[in-house]
Amino acid sequence: MSGPPGSLPVRPPITGVSAGALRAALSGEPRYRIDQVNRAVYREAATSFEQILTLPAGLRARLAELFKYEALQAVRSETSADGTRKTLFQTVDGAPVETVQMPTERSGATTICLSSQAGCGMGCTFCATGAMGLTRNLSSSEIVDQFLHFRRRSSADRTPDRAVFMGMGEPLANVRAVEVAVRALVDPAAVGLSPRRVTVSTVGLPRGIHAMAGWNLPVSLAISLHAADDDLRTKLVPVARRFRLDSLMEASRRFQQQARRRVTYEYTLLDEVNDSTSQAADLARLLRGQRCHVNLIPFNAYPGARFHPTPRPGVRAFRDKLREHGLRATVRRTRGRDISGACGQLHAGALRADKQPGSRD
Ligand code: SAH
Ligand code: SF4
């Protein structure tokens, strides 16, 4: 990528630079410099080349001329009463990206909820990101750098140990960049997370699920189901018109066999839409015989939402019906609702709120 004539060339982010290009940039240096750079970038708290004190000053300056240290610029952050933190970033071309850091259940560490796209083109009717539409796919560096942003700035007791693709966007609609990002997240020489602690959540694109089964990595797969019949599912998840439940279940079963992993089905409970106990029984029939887990998500409302959350007793009755049928089912604890940082609430509203100086409503 280069800018208009006469402008400075755009520097690629360091996490997007190939091993060969990094070696070329470090030519004439001892070989251990590569490890020093990688360790600082992926594991340490430095937020600029200038801060990598293991490198000589001249080399730090050379690297800073060639590469950007961070692909994304943080615009603003909000912290919820429960410790969840949401950060709004901007890409170099001004696309909004939101990322959430939340406490990991039953551990002192944190989970980073990553975005794979700016906005989302899938148009699910109960999702604030869906209402934004798609701005563009994110690059693998823009994905990995969301994680690194928080790793570099977190105290030891809040260090991120998990990544879930449950922020903005449909990861399997950007499957190439997501695969590269996942490989960096689990590479011991890069981010170094345990693959089991990386979860890709998809609206249910069968081809993407087949691709993921071929990655040969024990990462976790979550499929957003929300309905056990095609008619209702199409009303909630418009792409279900093209990707019917039979092909989705086939892709999921293949993933379970090939990756030898249990799949999680996500089911957002919408009042009087998909939450009756007879719909729970239909769901149990659909999933009979699968190695799976059902994660029920209480609906998170947002301004302009067309749906309402199922009241608590209804949530429990739905869960209990699934369990009666022998399914493993749990209710997701909602985090960060007060800062619009919960599932399906990301919509980059802060960018609109941050008016340019002198601008008017
Ligand atoms: N695009 C991917 C991942 C991002 S959404 C997907 O759809 O799976 C993460 C989860 O939040 C999905 O299960 C999604 O259906 C759910 N979700 C979206 N909007 C929601 C809302 N307003 N309340 C509760 N869950 C929601
Ligand atoms: Fe996109 Fe997922 Fe929201 Fe659907 S639920 S619009 S796929 S982010």
PDB file of C-alpha atoms and ligand atoms in Angstrom, residues 117 119-124 126-131 167-170 202-203 224 226 237 344, ligand 2:
ATOM      1  CA  GLN A 117     -14.566  -7.299  10.795  1.00  0.00           C
ATOM      2  CA  GLY A 119     -19.239  -3.975  11.332  1.00  0.00           C
ATOM      3  CA  CYS A 120     -20.895  -7.114   9.928  1.00  0.00           C
ATOM      4  CA  GLY A 121     -22.745  -7.926   6.720  1.00  0.00           C
ATOM      5  CA  MET A 122     -24.873 -10.805   8.041  1.00  0.00           C
ATOM      6  CA  GLY A 123     -27.754  -8.598   9.223  1.00  0.00           C
ATOM      7  CA  CYS A 124     -28.999 -10.711  12.139  1.00  0.00           C
ATOM      8  CA  PHE A 126     -31.323  -8.999  17.027  1.00  0.00           C
ATOM      9  CA  CYS A 127     -27.724  -7.713  16.775  1.00  0.00           C
ATOM     10  CA  ALA A 128     -26.536  -4.098  16.959  1.00  0.00           C
ATOM     11  CA  THR A 129     -23.429  -4.879  14.877  1.00  0.00           C
ATOM     12  CA  GLY A 130     -25.687  -6.396  12.207  1.00  0.00           C
ATOM     13  CA  ALA A 131     -27.589  -3.097  11.983  1.00  0.00           C
ATOM     14  CA  GLY A 167     -16.935  -9.109  18.970  1.00  0.00           C
ATOM     15  CA  MET A 168     -17.888  -7.379  15.720  1.00  0.00           C
ATOM     16  CA  GLY A 169     -18.160  -9.371  12.543  1.00  0.00           C
ATOM     17  CA  GLU A 170     -18.511 -12.888  11.224  1.00  0.00           C
ATOM     18  CA  THR A 202     -19.833 -18.313  13.711  1.00  0.00           C
ATOM     19  CA  VAL A 203     -23.296 -17.481  12.436  1.00  0.00           C
ATOM     20  CA  SER A 224     -24.935 -19.419  16.690  1.00  0.00           C
ATOM     21  CA  HIS A 226     -31.001 -19.361  17.886  1.00  0.00           C
ATOM     22  CA  VAL A 237     -30.397 -14.906  10.887  1.00  0.00           C
ATOM     23  CA  GLY A 344     -24.333  -8.226  20.209  1.00  0.00           C
TER      24      GLY A 344
HETATM   25 FE1  SF4 B   2     -22.888 -10.523  12.464  1.00  0.00          FE
HETATM   26 FE2  SF4 B   2     -22.838 -12.310  14.474  1.00  0.00          FE
HETATM   27 FE3  SF4 B   2     -24.197  -9.971  14.712  1.00  0.00          FE
HETATM   28 FE4  SF4 B   2     -25.098 -11.880  13.096  1.00  0.00          FE
HETATM   29  S1  SF4 B   2     -24.900 -12.016  15.334  1.00  0.00           S
HETATM   30  S2  SF4 B   2     -24.970  -9.700  12.602  1.00  0.00           S
HETATM   31  S3  SF4 B   2     -23.205 -12.713  12.291  1.00  0.00           S
HETATM   32  S4  SF4 B   2     -21.988 -10.203  14.482  1.00  0.00           S
END
